[in-house]
Amino acid sequence: MTPRSLIAGIGGYLPERVLDNDALAAAYNLDTTDDWIVERTGIRRRHLAAEGETASAMGAAAARAALDRAGLTPADVDLVIVATTTPDSAFPSTAVRVQGHLGITRGFGFDIAAACTGFVYGLGLADSLIRSGQARCALVIGSEIYSRILDWTDRGTCVLFGDGAGAVVLTATDDPAETRGILSTHLHSDGRHGEILKIEGGAGSTGGTGLLRMAGKEVFRHAVSKLAAVVDEALAANGLGHGDVRWLVPHQANLRIIEAMGRKLKLPPDRVVVTVDKHANTSAASIPLALAEADAAGKLQRGDLIVMEAIGGGLTWGAALARF
Ligand code: COA
């Protein structure tokens, strides 16, 4: 009997410092307006990490919240996956640092760099490792501090992102009658489009600023068509249709992309979880943060079909279907 992965708990962490659009413009001397940002993106404010705060510490805080919600402790965890493109260091990996913060001494952990699609990739990997019997209790964490890789002189990108972390605990079940849990994940990448959204330089390169660069219109052009296709791929793989979806929990990059996806799935707006207005784009953290918020608000009910989808630098994109 192949085990399946149940969503046992969800948690989030947001840094204390909150800047609305006006405060951001004033703090960084940006030639922008609240109206421009809200109209183009739906973003109204974002959280920014404090000096010295790290992706591993934020991820550990989100993980603790998710474990509490699941009624589990760090001693139960045998796999930690952190999706991040703002790791504390190339190594030790952020996942192993999270193990350290939580006092986890068994099992294994590693990071995934798939930009904004990282959490969906992480769910896919954790689910595969659970199904193959290599793990029984996995923390899948998205944790990002994009404020450290933004060019604060580029108003076209720096207004779009925020910092935060979210985590999901997956536990294995061997019950053949169980129909909940991760149904499937569908992962894609296409390296031809690497230049339209990237970090310039990195630990192993010569030169480069280490800052995020984006051709916004180009990214937008890929987003809706690729996301719609991968969601349809995920539903078809499970013999499901648009009408079966209870919650769309999309990557939170831009309200216009999110609303277009809601319309494609013919979902009323109140079935689409939106946090981009309050969190901005927290990259790999945005889906688990949105899940945590929906769960805390009591929206997610046992058995609800949840569709998660994301697109990000690479390009990478993907979707995951789960029954809560
Ligand atoms: N405030 C005011 N004006 C701004 C601005 C800001 N923060 N940022 C850019 N502008 C200006 C530009 O300089 C340009 O001015 P110009 O016409 O005088 O040259 C004008 O606004 C239009 O810029 P453009 O980049 O063409 O805007 P856009 O309509 O494409 O919107 C994005 C920009 C970034 C909001 C939009 O492209 C987008 O959402 N793309 C997808 C990004 C995304 O989701 N990325 C993450 C994926 S994981």
Tab-separated table of C-alpha atoms and ligand atoms in Angstrom:
chain	number	residue	atom	x	y	z
A	1	MET	CA	0.000	0.000	0.000
A	2	THR	CA	1.463	3.355	-1.040
A	3	PRO	CA	1.142	5.939	1.740
A	4	ARG	CA	-0.426	9.317	0.998
A	5	SER	CA	0.414	12.733	2.416
A	6	LEU	CA	-2.139	14.477	4.617
A	7	ILE	CA	-2.031	18.189	5.386
A	8	ALA	CA	-1.787	17.980	9.176
A	9	GLY	CA	-1.080	21.630	9.998
A	10	ILE	CA	-0.395	25.036	8.468
A	11	GLY	CA	1.402	28.045	9.984
A	12	GLY	CA	2.753	31.425	9.007
A	13	TYR	CA	5.166	34.059	10.222
A	14	LEU	CA	5.324	37.714	9.217
A	15	PRO	CA	7.989	40.183	10.369
A	16	GLU	CA	6.778	42.923	12.682
A	17	ARG	CA	7.602	45.931	10.504
A	18	VAL	CA	4.774	46.874	8.118
A	19	LEU	CA	5.045	49.561	5.458
A	20	ASP	CA	2.080	50.722	3.401
A	21	ASN	CA	2.733	52.087	-0.079
A	22	ASP	CA	3.076	55.691	1.066
A	23	ALA	CA	5.430	54.764	3.887
A	24	LEU	CA	7.528	52.659	1.476
A	25	ALA	CA	7.759	55.524	-1.016
A	26	ALA	CA	8.840	57.891	1.766
A	27	ALA	CA	11.312	55.434	3.338
A	28	TYR	CA	13.116	54.678	0.053
A	29	ASN	CA	12.569	58.000	-1.687
A	30	LEU	CA	10.620	56.367	-4.549
A	31	ASP	CA	8.897	58.249	-7.356
A	32	THR	CA	5.641	56.295	-7.071
A	33	THR	CA	2.118	56.590	-5.683
A	34	ASP	CA	-0.260	54.413	-3.713
A	35	ASP	CA	-2.737	54.712	-6.610
A	36	TRP	CA	-0.233	53.390	-9.205
A	37	ILE	CA	0.756	50.413	-7.061
A	38	VAL	CA	-2.818	49.497	-6.065
A	39	GLU	CA	-4.189	49.860	-9.588
A	40	ARG	CA	-1.449	47.748	-11.257
A	41	THR	CA	-0.901	45.125	-8.544
A	42	GLY	CA	-3.507	45.265	-5.750
A	43	ILE	CA	-0.656	45.629	-3.225
A	44	ARG	CA	-1.360	48.008	-0.324
A	45	ARG	CA	1.323	47.081	2.202
A	46	ARG	CA	4.067	44.547	2.991
A	47	HIS	CA	6.059	43.240	5.961
A	48	LEU	CA	9.819	43.755	5.938
A	49	ALA	CA	12.301	41.703	7.948
A	50	ALA	CA	14.322	43.346	10.695
A	51	GLU	CA	18.083	43.712	10.538
A	52	GLY	CA	19.565	40.328	11.463
A	53	GLU	CA	16.341	38.383	10.837
A	54	THR	CA	16.971	35.313	8.628
A	55	ALA	CA	14.967	33.028	6.342
A	56	SER	CA	15.782	30.089	8.626
A	57	ALA	CA	14.546	31.847	11.776
A	58	MET	CA	11.356	32.991	10.034
A	59	GLY	CA	10.855	29.512	8.549
A	60	ALA	CA	11.323	27.927	11.976
A	61	ALA	CA	8.700	30.275	13.443
A	62	ALA	CA	6.208	29.318	10.714
A	63	ALA	CA	7.079	25.635	11.225
A	64	ARG	CA	6.440	25.870	14.973
A	65	ALA	CA	2.999	27.366	14.267
A	66	ALA	CA	2.212	24.593	11.748
A	67	LEU	CA	3.379	21.853	14.158
A	68	ASP	CA	1.246	23.349	16.966
A	69	ARG	CA	-1.779	23.380	14.665
A	70	ALA	CA	-1.080	19.702	13.820
A	71	GLY	CA	-0.631	18.740	17.481
A	72	LEU	CA	2.894	17.529	16.669
A	73	THR	CA	6.377	18.439	17.919
A	74	PRO	CA	9.749	18.856	16.167
A	75	ALA	CA	10.675	15.355	17.375
A	76	ASP	CA	8.026	13.953	15.010
A	77	VAL	CA	9.634	15.520	11.900
A	78	ASP	CA	11.900	13.409	9.653
A	79	LEU	CA	12.071	15.681	6.583
A	80	VAL	CA	12.491	19.462	6.231
A	81	ILE	CA	12.272	21.118	2.831
A	82	VAL	CA	12.735	24.875	2.576
A	83	ALA	CA	11.830	26.630	-0.639
A	84	THR	CA	13.820	29.845	-0.736
A	85	THR	CA	15.888	31.983	-3.055
A	86	THR	CA	17.067	34.134	-0.161
A	87	PRO	CA	18.842	31.482	1.945
A	88	ASP	CA	20.850	32.418	5.042
A	89	SER	CA	23.875	30.955	3.195
A	90	ALA	CA	24.570	28.563	0.321
A	91	PHE	CA	25.410	26.035	3.029
A	92	PRO	CA	24.480	24.964	5.590
A	93	SER	CA	21.170	24.945	3.786
A	94	THR	CA	18.296	26.920	5.268
A	95	ALA	CA	16.467	23.621	5.881
A	96	VAL	CA	19.295	22.234	7.989
A	97	ARG	CA	19.452	25.551	9.857
A	98	VAL	CA	15.690	25.198	10.514
A	99	GLN	CA	16.404	21.731	11.926
A	100	GLY	CA	18.934	23.423	14.209
A	101	HIS	CA	16.459	26.108	15.359
A	102	LEU	CA	13.853	23.440	16.127
A	103	GLY	CA	16.260	20.904	17.676
A	104	ILE	CA	15.540	18.249	15.028
A	105	THR	CA	18.386	15.706	14.963
A	106	ARG	CA	17.019	12.930	12.769
A	107	GLY	CA	15.872	12.601	9.180
A	108	PHE	CA	17.171	15.028	6.549
A	109	GLY	CA	16.620	18.459	5.052
A	110	PHE	CA	17.469	20.450	1.943
A	111	ASP	CA	16.566	23.664	0.100
A	112	ILE	CA	14.788	24.127	-3.209
A	113	ALA	CA	15.496	27.076	-5.494
A	114	ALA	CA	12.504	27.410	-7.795
A	115	ALA	CA	11.771	31.076	-7.011
A	116	CYS	CA	8.054	31.809	-6.572
A	117	THR	CA	7.142	28.218	-7.558
A	118	GLY	CA	9.356	26.824	-4.783
A	119	PHE	CA	6.563	25.869	-2.391
A	120	VAL	CA	4.688	23.886	-5.068
A	121	TYR	CA	7.960	22.125	-5.968
A	122	GLY	CA	8.502	21.454	-2.251
A	123	LEU	CA	5.051	19.920	-1.859
A	124	GLY	CA	5.740	17.714	-4.889
A	125	LEU	CA	9.065	16.504	-3.523
A	126	ALA	CA	7.816	15.927	0.010
A	127	ASP	CA	4.803	14.025	-1.313
A	128	SER	CA	7.080	11.827	-3.470
A	129	LEU	CA	9.372	11.107	-0.507
A	130	ILE	CA	6.367	10.200	1.656
A	131	ARG	CA	4.853	8.008	-1.061
A	132	SER	CA	8.172	6.194	-1.538
A	133	GLY	CA	8.468	5.534	2.200
A	134	GLN	CA	11.518	7.745	2.815
A	135	ALA	CA	9.692	10.133	5.157
A	136	ARG	CA	6.600	10.026	7.393
A	137	CYS	CA	6.371	13.595	8.657
A	138	ALA	CA	7.566	16.453	6.468
A	139	LEU	CA	7.808	20.186	7.013
A	140	VAL	CA	7.454	22.046	3.714
A	141	ILE	CA	8.423	25.662	4.284
A	142	GLY	CA	8.573	28.728	2.060
A	143	SER	CA	10.662	31.496	3.613
A	144	GLU	CA	11.888	34.617	1.865
A	145	ILE	CA	13.567	37.952	2.575
A	146	TYR	CA	13.294	39.639	-0.806
A	147	SER	CA	13.926	43.039	0.786
A	148	ARG	CA	17.623	42.027	0.785
A	149	ILE	CA	17.767	41.350	-2.988
A	150	LEU	CA	15.699	44.279	-4.254
A	151	ASP	CA	17.155	47.249	-6.076
A	152	TRP	CA	15.618	50.029	-4.003
A	153	THR	CA	16.245	52.488	-6.826
A	154	ASP	CA	14.084	50.448	-9.262
A	155	ARG	CA	10.469	51.450	-8.623
A	156	GLY	CA	9.292	48.839	-11.164
A	157	THR	CA	10.311	45.954	-8.873
A	158	CYS	CA	10.917	47.126	-5.313
A	159	VAL	CA	7.262	47.979	-4.661
A	160	LEU	CA	6.124	44.444	-5.532
A	161	PHE	CA	7.711	42.255	-2.864
A	162	GLY	CA	7.556	41.568	0.862
A	163	ASP	CA	9.125	39.241	3.441
A	164	GLY	CA	7.560	36.313	5.295
A	165	ALA	CA	7.395	32.572	5.825
A	166	GLY	CA	4.756	29.854	5.695
A	167	ALA	CA	4.869	26.157	6.507
A	168	VAL	CA	2.810	23.028	6.038
A	169	VAL	CA	3.205	19.749	7.918
A	170	LEU	CA	2.551	16.657	5.812
A	171	THR	CA	2.031	13.323	7.565
A	172	ALA	CA	1.879	9.883	5.989
A	173	THR	CA	-1.257	7.790	6.219
A	174	ASP	CA	-1.528	4.127	5.230
A	175	ASP	CA	-5.339	4.091	5.442
A	176	PRO	CA	-6.594	2.792	2.065
A	177	ALA	CA	-9.972	4.476	2.663
A	178	GLU	CA	-8.414	7.960	3.051
A	179	THR	CA	-9.272	10.319	0.190
A	180	ARG	CA	-7.791	13.522	1.640
A	181	GLY	CA	-4.239	14.819	1.257
A	182	ILE	CA	-2.042	15.753	-1.693
A	183	LEU	CA	-3.728	14.398	-4.837
A	184	SER	CA	-0.993	15.328	-7.301
A	185	THR	CA	1.585	17.963	-8.180
A	186	HIS	CA	2.511	19.139	-11.674
A	187	LEU	CA	5.886	20.841	-12.077
A	188	HIS	CA	7.356	22.628	-15.086
A	189	SER	CA	10.326	24.777	-16.038
A	190	ASP	CA	11.660	26.314	-19.237
A	191	GLY	CA	15.171	27.728	-19.085
A	192	ARG	CA	14.794	29.709	-22.294
A	193	HIS	CA	13.031	32.412	-20.301
A	194	GLY	CA	15.655	32.782	-17.571
A	195	GLU	CA	16.470	36.387	-18.384
A	196	ILE	CA	13.020	37.870	-17.777
A	197	LEU	CA	13.065	37.293	-14.012
A	198	LYS	CA	16.350	36.601	-12.291
A	199	ILE	CA	18.828	37.430	-9.584
A	200	GLU	CA	21.846	39.023	-11.189
A	201	GLY	CA	24.870	37.043	-9.981
A	202	GLY	CA	25.210	34.694	-7.034
A	203	ALA	CA	27.619	32.778	-4.824
A	204	GLY	CA	29.360	31.066	-7.747
A	205	SER	CA	29.409	33.848	-10.324
A	206	THR	CA	31.900	36.561	-11.124
A	207	GLY	CA	30.298	39.976	-11.185
A	208	GLY	CA	26.614	40.715	-10.832
A	209	THR	CA	24.880	42.796	-8.240
A	210	GLY	CA	23.020	39.982	-6.478
A	211	LEU	CA	19.823	41.956	-7.076
A	212	LEU	CA	16.493	40.983	-8.626
A	213	ARG	CA	15.812	42.042	-12.218
A	214	MET	CA	12.470	41.626	-13.951
A	215	ALA	CA	10.874	42.391	-17.290
A	216	GLY	CA	7.419	42.799	-15.758
A	217	LYS	CA	5.338	42.823	-18.945
A	218	GLU	CA	7.072	39.676	-20.246
A	219	VAL	CA	6.444	37.835	-16.978
A	220	PHE	CA	2.820	38.936	-17.038
A	221	ARG	CA	2.470	37.632	-20.589
A	222	HIS	CA	3.540	34.105	-19.544
A	223	ALA	CA	1.671	34.035	-16.241
A	224	VAL	CA	-2.009	33.557	-16.990
A	225	SER	CA	-1.623	31.166	-19.941
A	226	LYS	CA	0.903	28.900	-18.178
A	227	LEU	CA	-1.015	28.925	-14.885
A	228	ALA	CA	-4.351	28.179	-16.558
A	229	ALA	CA	-2.790	25.302	-18.503
A	230	VAL	CA	-1.135	23.712	-15.462
A	231	VAL	CA	-4.305	23.976	-13.358
A	232	ASP	CA	-6.282	22.254	-16.118
A	233	GLU	CA	-3.533	19.621	-16.345
A	234	ALA	CA	-3.822	18.978	-12.579
A	235	LEU	CA	-7.618	18.763	-12.604
A	236	ALA	CA	-7.664	16.470	-15.648
A	237	ALA	CA	-5.067	14.153	-14.065
A	238	ASN	CA	-7.529	13.581	-11.218
A	239	GLY	CA	-10.687	13.371	-13.319
A	240	LEU	CA	-11.901	16.651	-11.787
A	241	GLY	CA	-13.330	19.828	-13.304
A	242	HIS	CA	-13.547	23.527	-12.466
A	243	GLY	CA	-16.799	22.923	-10.598
A	244	ASP	CA	-15.048	20.654	-8.069
A	245	VAL	CA	-12.690	23.381	-6.824
A	246	ARG	CA	-13.552	24.790	-3.415
A	247	TRP	CA	-10.525	27.067	-2.927
A	248	LEU	CA	-8.015	28.609	-5.278
A	249	VAL	CA	-4.874	29.443	-3.288
A	250	PRO	CA	-2.668	31.084	-5.899
A	251	HIS	CA	0.834	32.480	-5.660
A	252	GLN	CA	0.320	36.078	-4.580
A	253	ALA	CA	2.193	38.190	-7.130
A	254	ASN	CA	-0.408	40.451	-8.624
A	255	LEU	CA	-4.158	40.825	-8.042
A	256	ARG	CA	-4.822	41.124	-11.783
A	257	ILE	CA	-3.246	37.693	-12.414
A	258	ILE	CA	-5.108	36.190	-9.431
A	259	GLU	CA	-8.467	37.580	-10.591
A	260	ALA	CA	-7.867	36.347	-14.140
A	261	MET	CA	-7.235	32.845	-12.763
A	262	GLY	CA	-10.414	33.016	-10.660
A	263	ARG	CA	-12.399	33.941	-13.776
A	264	LYS	CA	-10.818	31.101	-15.784
A	265	LEU	CA	-11.882	28.621	-13.080
A	266	LYS	CA	-15.321	30.312	-12.911
A	267	LEU	CA	-14.888	30.710	-9.157
A	268	PRO	CA	-16.725	33.445	-7.231
A	269	PRO	CA	-14.230	35.916	-5.689
A	270	ASP	CA	-14.895	34.629	-2.161
A	271	ARG	CA	-13.445	31.221	-3.114
A	272	VAL	CA	-10.122	32.773	-4.117
A	273	VAL	CA	-7.718	33.366	-1.227
A	274	VAL	CA	-6.080	36.792	-1.584
A	275	THR	CA	-3.299	38.105	0.647
A	276	VAL	CA	-1.274	40.064	-1.911
A	277	ASP	CA	-2.912	43.291	-0.703
A	278	LYS	CA	-1.420	42.824	2.793
A	279	HIS	CA	1.747	40.783	2.154
A	280	ALA	CA	2.789	41.806	-1.413
A	281	ASN	CA	4.714	39.065	-3.247
A	282	THR	CA	6.555	36.911	-0.695
A	283	SER	CA	7.737	34.504	-3.420
A	284	ALA	CA	7.925	30.889	-2.144
A	285	ALA	CA	6.243	31.921	1.124
A	286	SER	CA	3.101	33.337	-0.456
A	287	ILE	CA	1.060	30.141	-0.873
A	288	PRO	CA	1.683	28.687	2.609
A	289	LEU	CA	1.059	32.153	4.114
A	290	ALA	CA	-2.235	32.357	2.211
A	291	LEU	CA	-3.136	28.828	3.329
A	292	ALA	CA	-2.327	29.759	6.944
A	293	GLU	CA	-4.505	32.838	6.757
A	294	ALA	CA	-7.432	30.924	5.223
A	295	ASP	CA	-7.075	28.197	7.849
A	296	ALA	CA	-6.880	30.670	10.734
A	297	ALA	CA	-10.058	32.340	9.424
A	298	GLY	CA	-11.816	28.944	9.551
A	299	LYS	CA	-12.365	28.879	5.790
A	300	LEU	CA	-10.756	25.494	5.021
A	301	GLN	CA	-13.094	22.618	5.852
A	302	ARG	CA	-12.230	18.920	5.965
A	303	GLY	CA	-12.449	17.463	2.454
A	304	ASP	CA	-12.335	20.829	0.612
A	305	LEU	CA	-10.550	20.613	-2.762
A	306	ILE	CA	-7.725	23.174	-2.847
A	307	VAL	CA	-5.898	24.226	-6.003
A	308	MET	CA	-2.491	25.851	-5.550
A	309	GLU	CA	-0.617	27.364	-8.502
A	310	ALA	CA	2.501	29.459	-8.988
A	311	ILE	CA	4.891	30.840	-11.566
A	312	GLY	CA	8.321	32.324	-10.958
A	313	GLY	CA	11.871	32.908	-12.115
A	314	GLY	CA	13.366	30.255	-14.305
A	315	LEU	CA	10.763	30.218	-15.643
A	316	THR	CA	9.301	27.693	-13.251
A	317	TRP	CA	5.603	27.013	-12.784
A	318	GLY	CA	3.379	24.361	-11.311
A	319	ALA	CA	0.183	23.360	-9.556
A	320	ALA	CA	-0.784	21.143	-6.652
A	321	LEU	CA	-4.183	19.688	-5.834
A	322	ALA	CA	-5.037	18.731	-2.280
A	323	ARG	CA	-8.054	17.696	-0.258
A	324	PHE	CA	-7.882	19.356	3.135
B	1	COA	N1	5.259	53.820	-9.746
B	1	COA	C1	4.971	54.640	-10.771
B	1	COA	N2	5.290	54.379	-12.039
B	1	COA	C2	5.937	53.239	-12.288
B	1	COA	C3	6.280	52.328	-11.289
B	1	COA	C4	5.917	52.674	-9.968
B	1	COA	N3	6.191	51.864	-8.903
B	1	COA	N4	6.912	51.281	-11.839
B	1	COA	C5	6.954	51.507	-13.150
B	1	COA	N5	6.386	52.692	-13.433
B	1	COA	C6	6.217	53.345	-14.723
B	1	COA	C7	7.253	52.904	-15.732
B	1	COA	O1	8.443	53.642	-15.568
B	1	COA	C8	6.558	53.201	-17.020
B	1	COA	O2	6.661	54.572	-17.263
B	1	COA	P1	6.866	55.131	-18.780
B	1	COA	O3	5.632	54.660	-19.515
B	1	COA	O4	6.975	56.580	-18.569
B	1	COA	O5	8.111	54.447	-19.263
B	1	COA	C9	5.092	52.908	-16.699
B	1	COA	O6	4.976	52.943	-15.283
B	1	COA	C10	4.637	51.572	-17.222
B	1	COA	O7	5.597	50.611	-16.820
B	1	COA	P2	5.433	49.122	-17.137
B	1	COA	O8	6.562	48.344	-16.521
B	1	COA	O9	5.172	48.969	-18.587
B	1	COA	O10	4.095	48.839	-16.312
B	1	COA	P3	3.130	47.619	-16.368
B	1	COA	O11	1.778	48.066	-16.702
B	1	COA	O12	3.698	46.453	-17.108
B	1	COA	O13	3.102	47.216	-14.824
B	1	COA	C11	4.006	45.551	-13.373
B	1	COA	C12	4.279	46.818	-14.169
B	1	COA	C13	5.313	45.120	-12.769
B	1	COA	C14	3.032	45.894	-12.265
B	1	COA	C15	3.417	44.470	-14.312
B	1	COA	O14	4.204	44.334	-15.444
B	1	COA	C16	3.322	43.149	-13.616
B	1	COA	O15	2.573	42.984	-12.686
B	1	COA	N6	4.059	42.141	-14.123
B	1	COA	C17	4.078	40.817	-13.534
B	1	COA	C18	5.044	40.868	-12.426
B	1	COA	C19	4.978	39.682	-11.552
B	1	COA	O16	3.922	39.228	-11.196
B	1	COA	N7	6.159	39.222	-11.164
B	1	COA	C20	6.325	38.192	-10.241
B	1	COA	C21	6.043	36.873	-10.850
B	1	COA	S1	6.496	35.692	-9.717
